[in-house]
Amino acid sequence: GGLVLNVDHTFKILLVGDSGVGKSSLLLRFSTGGFEELVPTIGVDFKAKVVDVGGKKVKLTIWDTAGQERFRTLTSSYYRGAQGIVLVYDVSRAETFDSLADIWLREVDMYGTVEECIKMVVANKSDLAEQREVSREMGLQFAKAHGCLFVETSAKGNVAVDQAFEELVHKVGDSG
Ligand code: GDP
């Protein structure tokens, strides 16, 4: 039937990080190519996109906290079965970088259920050069120290957003 969507795999990808770092904007940018001012909502939301990974069709379900992170914790069910986790900070707010170590990485390690879960640190808002508080070097070192991939992005300027998700997805694909 023409409406049957054949996919070889489904990968669950999560976005975590402080409120306002640009998680929803990254997801919107990647899933539709668009960018808009977003009204924060409560509850968990996800978007799906089918991508090609090494000749195979992979359905990505990408989960966004949609505001739950303001309570500084997400539920274990949010993390269940995730094969890829994107830890996002805002390069113009150092406290959002500190939160990766203080909150988000700890929670990921506590709840992440898939052994070979791939982690990626995303340094967003790279367009805010004047207000930058976290250097690329700092972000890269942190990512390396914790076994994470690292990409600097701008959801606003559409810089490296597709690249970030694609790199993560290929790594998840490679890990079997
Ligand atoms: P979330 O709370 O992590 O989901 O963050 P949002 O996606 O809602 O973004 C928070 C604010 O940052 C919004 O006003 C966005 O328009 C803005 N924003 C998101 N990404 C970027 C970016 O790459 N550069 C700049 N300058 N602003 C961004």
Tab-separated table of C-alpha atoms and ligand atoms in Angstrom:
chain	number	residue	atom	x	y	z
A	1	GLY	CA	0.000	0.000	0.000
A	2	GLY	CA	1.210	3.460	-0.867
A	3	LEU	CA	0.818	4.788	2.645
A	4	VAL	CA	2.894	2.129	4.335
A	5	LEU	CA	6.070	3.688	5.639
A	6	ASN	CA	8.845	1.142	5.521
A	7	VAL	CA	11.549	1.818	8.034
A	8	ASP	CA	14.413	-0.463	8.988
A	9	HIS	CA	14.998	1.005	12.461
A	10	THR	CA	13.621	3.500	14.915
A	11	PHE	CA	15.991	5.558	17.043
A	12	LYS	CA	14.882	7.484	20.086
A	13	ILE	CA	16.826	10.701	20.566
A	14	LEU	CA	16.424	13.023	23.557
A	15	LEU	CA	17.126	16.696	24.013
A	16	VAL	CA	18.093	17.825	27.510
A	17	GLY	CA	19.466	21.042	28.980
A	18	ASP	CA	18.322	24.167	30.782
A	19	SER	CA	15.283	26.143	29.796
A	20	GLY	CA	15.961	28.663	27.040
A	21	VAL	CA	19.108	27.089	25.557
A	22	GLY	CA	17.304	26.409	22.276
A	23	LYS	CA	16.179	22.781	22.432
A	24	SER	CA	12.799	23.407	20.825
A	25	SER	CA	14.385	25.655	18.217
A	26	LEU	CA	16.965	22.999	17.288
A	27	LEU	CA	14.233	20.397	16.974
A	28	LEU	CA	12.052	22.685	14.896
A	29	ARG	CA	14.983	23.602	12.683
A	30	PHE	CA	15.910	19.974	12.121
A	31	SER	CA	12.419	18.568	11.676
A	32	THR	CA	10.982	21.241	9.407
A	33	GLY	CA	13.832	23.520	8.458
A	34	GLY	CA	12.080	26.485	10.026
A	35	PHE	CA	12.796	28.765	12.942
A	36	GLU	CA	10.338	30.802	14.976
A	37	GLU	CA	9.901	32.338	18.392
A	38	LEU	CA	8.442	29.637	20.580
A	39	VAL	CA	5.947	29.824	23.380
A	40	PRO	CA	7.059	27.437	26.135
A	41	THR	CA	4.635	24.650	26.825
A	42	ILE	CA	4.431	22.077	29.578
A	43	GLY	CA	4.714	18.399	28.833
A	44	VAL	CA	6.903	16.207	26.702
A	45	ASP	CA	6.661	16.483	22.965
A	46	PHE	CA	8.368	14.619	20.188
A	47	LYS	CA	8.774	14.946	16.475
A	48	ALA	CA	9.569	12.236	13.978
A	49	LYS	CA	11.656	12.340	10.838
A	50	VAL	CA	12.791	9.564	8.511
A	51	VAL	CA	16.416	9.778	7.465
A	52	ASP	CA	18.776	7.643	5.429
A	53	VAL	CA	21.612	6.044	7.363
A	54	GLY	CA	24.020	4.019	5.252
A	55	GLY	CA	21.282	3.052	2.807
A	56	LYS	CA	18.787	2.181	5.524
A	57	LYS	CA	15.664	4.113	6.373
A	58	VAL	CA	15.718	5.158	10.002
A	59	LYS	CA	12.807	6.759	11.767
A	60	LEU	CA	14.030	9.201	14.372
A	61	THR	CA	11.777	10.132	17.212
A	62	ILE	CA	13.267	13.211	18.799
A	63	TRP	CA	11.942	14.111	22.228
A	64	ASP	CA	11.835	17.578	23.653
A	65	THR	CA	11.135	18.360	27.292
A	66	ALA	CA	8.882	21.277	26.327
A	67	GLY	CA	9.403	23.098	29.597
A	68	GLN	CA	9.601	20.229	32.091
A	69	GLU	CA	13.267	21.016	32.640
A	70	ARG	CA	12.288	24.126	34.569
A	71	PHE	CA	11.558	21.797	37.450
A	72	ARG	CA	15.230	20.732	37.206
A	73	THR	CA	14.374	17.104	36.710
A	74	LEU	CA	12.803	14.874	34.121
A	75	THR	CA	11.131	11.579	34.786
A	76	SER	CA	12.861	8.281	34.184
A	77	SER	CA	10.257	7.424	31.532
A	78	TYR	CA	11.535	10.305	29.408
A	79	TYR	CA	14.926	8.599	29.262
A	80	ARG	CA	13.688	5.046	28.767
A	81	GLY	CA	15.090	3.376	25.669
A	82	ALA	CA	16.962	6.416	24.372
A	83	GLN	CA	19.790	5.534	21.995
A	84	GLY	CA	20.995	9.095	21.580
A	85	ILE	CA	21.032	12.015	24.006
A	86	VAL	CA	21.721	15.607	23.028
A	87	LEU	CA	22.941	17.773	25.921
A	88	VAL	CA	22.375	21.396	24.965
A	89	TYR	CA	23.822	24.580	26.463
A	90	ASP	CA	23.785	28.217	25.426
A	91	VAL	CA	27.290	29.628	24.728
A	92	SER	CA	26.117	33.055	25.947
A	93	ARG	CA	25.077	31.784	29.411
A	94	ALA	CA	27.819	29.993	31.370
A	95	GLU	CA	25.344	28.677	33.942
A	96	THR	CA	23.676	26.560	31.261
A	97	PHE	CA	27.075	24.969	30.555
A	98	ASP	CA	27.616	24.307	34.282
A	99	SER	CA	24.189	22.643	34.421
A	100	LEU	CA	25.359	19.937	32.037
A	101	ALA	CA	27.757	18.625	34.675
A	102	ASP	CA	25.660	19.544	37.720
A	103	ILE	CA	22.290	18.268	36.525
A	104	TRP	CA	21.869	16.856	33.059
A	105	LEU	CA	24.786	14.474	32.692
A	106	ARG	CA	24.061	13.074	36.159
A	107	GLU	CA	20.450	12.487	35.249
A	108	VAL	CA	21.425	10.885	31.947
A	109	ASP	CA	23.814	8.536	33.743
A	110	MET	CA	21.182	7.729	36.354
A	111	TYR	CA	18.302	7.015	33.978
A	112	GLY	CA	19.916	6.199	30.639
A	113	THR	CA	18.879	2.608	30.095
A	114	VAL	CA	20.547	1.707	26.835
A	115	GLU	CA	24.134	0.592	27.456
A	116	GLU	CA	25.664	2.009	24.333
A	117	CYS	CA	23.673	5.234	24.383
A	118	ILE	CA	25.497	7.875	22.318
A	119	LYS	CA	25.823	11.315	23.895
A	120	MET	CA	26.386	14.603	22.111
A	121	VAL	CA	27.093	18.007	23.613
A	122	VAL	CA	25.595	20.811	21.539
A	123	ALA	CA	26.837	24.364	22.117
A	124	ASN	CA	23.963	26.420	20.738
A	125	LYS	CA	23.606	30.132	19.898
A	126	SER	CA	27.046	30.314	18.293
A	127	ASP	CA	25.724	33.388	16.452
A	128	LEU	CA	25.906	35.382	19.708
A	129	ALA	CA	29.647	36.044	19.332
A	130	GLU	CA	29.624	39.278	21.332
A	131	GLN	CA	27.900	37.719	24.345
A	132	ARG	CA	29.855	34.479	24.348
A	133	GLU	CA	30.738	33.181	27.837
A	134	VAL	CA	31.797	29.615	27.014
A	135	SER	CA	34.654	29.095	24.569
A	136	ARG	CA	34.598	26.377	21.960
A	137	GLU	CA	37.648	24.883	23.669
A	138	MET	CA	35.858	24.574	27.022
A	139	GLY	CA	32.899	22.870	25.423
A	140	LEU	CA	35.075	20.499	23.459
A	141	GLN	CA	37.146	19.545	26.516
A	142	PHE	CA	34.041	18.868	28.573
A	143	ALA	CA	32.557	16.713	25.825
A	144	LYS	CA	35.766	14.726	25.423
A	145	ALA	CA	36.122	14.200	29.164
A	146	HIS	CA	32.643	12.670	29.276
A	147	GLY	CA	32.819	10.609	26.107
A	148	CYS	CA	30.428	12.827	24.170
A	149	LEU	CA	30.455	14.077	20.595
A	150	PHE	CA	30.624	17.874	20.285
A	151	VAL	CA	29.101	20.342	17.824
A	152	GLU	CA	28.580	24.116	17.965
A	153	THR	CA	25.298	25.195	16.410
A	154	SER	CA	23.048	28.138	15.779
A	155	ALA	CA	19.390	27.218	15.497
A	156	LYS	CA	18.746	30.835	14.586
A	157	GLY	CA	21.355	31.014	11.831
A	158	ASN	CA	20.839	27.391	10.776
A	159	VAL	CA	24.486	26.589	11.428
A	160	ALA	CA	25.452	22.912	11.811
A	161	VAL	CA	22.028	21.813	13.086
A	162	ASP	CA	21.511	19.086	10.480
A	163	GLN	CA	25.162	18.140	10.827
A	164	ALA	CA	24.768	17.640	14.581
A	165	PHE	CA	21.754	15.353	14.301
A	166	GLU	CA	23.262	13.465	11.361
A	167	GLU	CA	26.532	12.857	13.185
A	168	LEU	CA	24.660	11.552	16.213
A	169	VAL	CA	22.398	9.308	14.173
A	170	HIS	CA	25.295	7.801	12.238
A	171	LYS	CA	27.095	7.073	15.480
A	172	VAL	CA	23.969	5.408	16.897
A	173	GLY	CA	23.724	3.393	13.682
A	174	ASP	CA	27.366	2.308	13.947
A	175	SER	CA	26.941	1.198	17.545
A	176	GLY	CA	24.393	-1.333	16.350
B	1	GDP	P1	14.279	25.673	25.026
B	1	GDP	O1	13.622	26.211	26.255
B	1	GDP	O2	15.606	25.039	25.349
B	1	GDP	O3	13.417	24.782	24.196
B	1	GDP	O4	14.682	26.961	24.128
B	1	GDP	P2	13.875	27.613	22.897
B	1	GDP	O5	14.057	26.809	21.662
B	1	GDP	O6	12.492	27.912	23.337
B	1	GDP	O7	14.723	28.963	22.702
B	1	GDP	C1	14.813	29.938	23.732
B	1	GDP	C2	15.067	31.304	23.115
B	1	GDP	O8	16.352	31.307	22.481
B	1	GDP	C3	14.048	31.673	22.042
B	1	GDP	O9	13.774	33.057	22.145
B	1	GDP	C4	14.766	31.360	20.740
B	1	GDP	O10	14.320	32.158	19.685
B	1	GDP	C5	16.221	31.666	21.110
B	1	GDP	N1	17.198	30.871	20.344
B	1	GDP	C6	17.169	29.531	20.120
B	1	GDP	N2	18.244	29.161	19.399
B	1	GDP	C7	18.968	30.274	19.158
B	1	GDP	C8	20.212	30.531	18.458
B	1	GDP	O11	20.868	29.650	17.894
B	1	GDP	N3	20.658	31.826	18.483
B	1	GDP	C9	19.966	32.832	19.093
B	1	GDP	N4	20.498	34.062	19.047
B	1	GDP	N5	18.801	32.628	19.730
B	1	GDP	C10	18.307	31.367	19.762
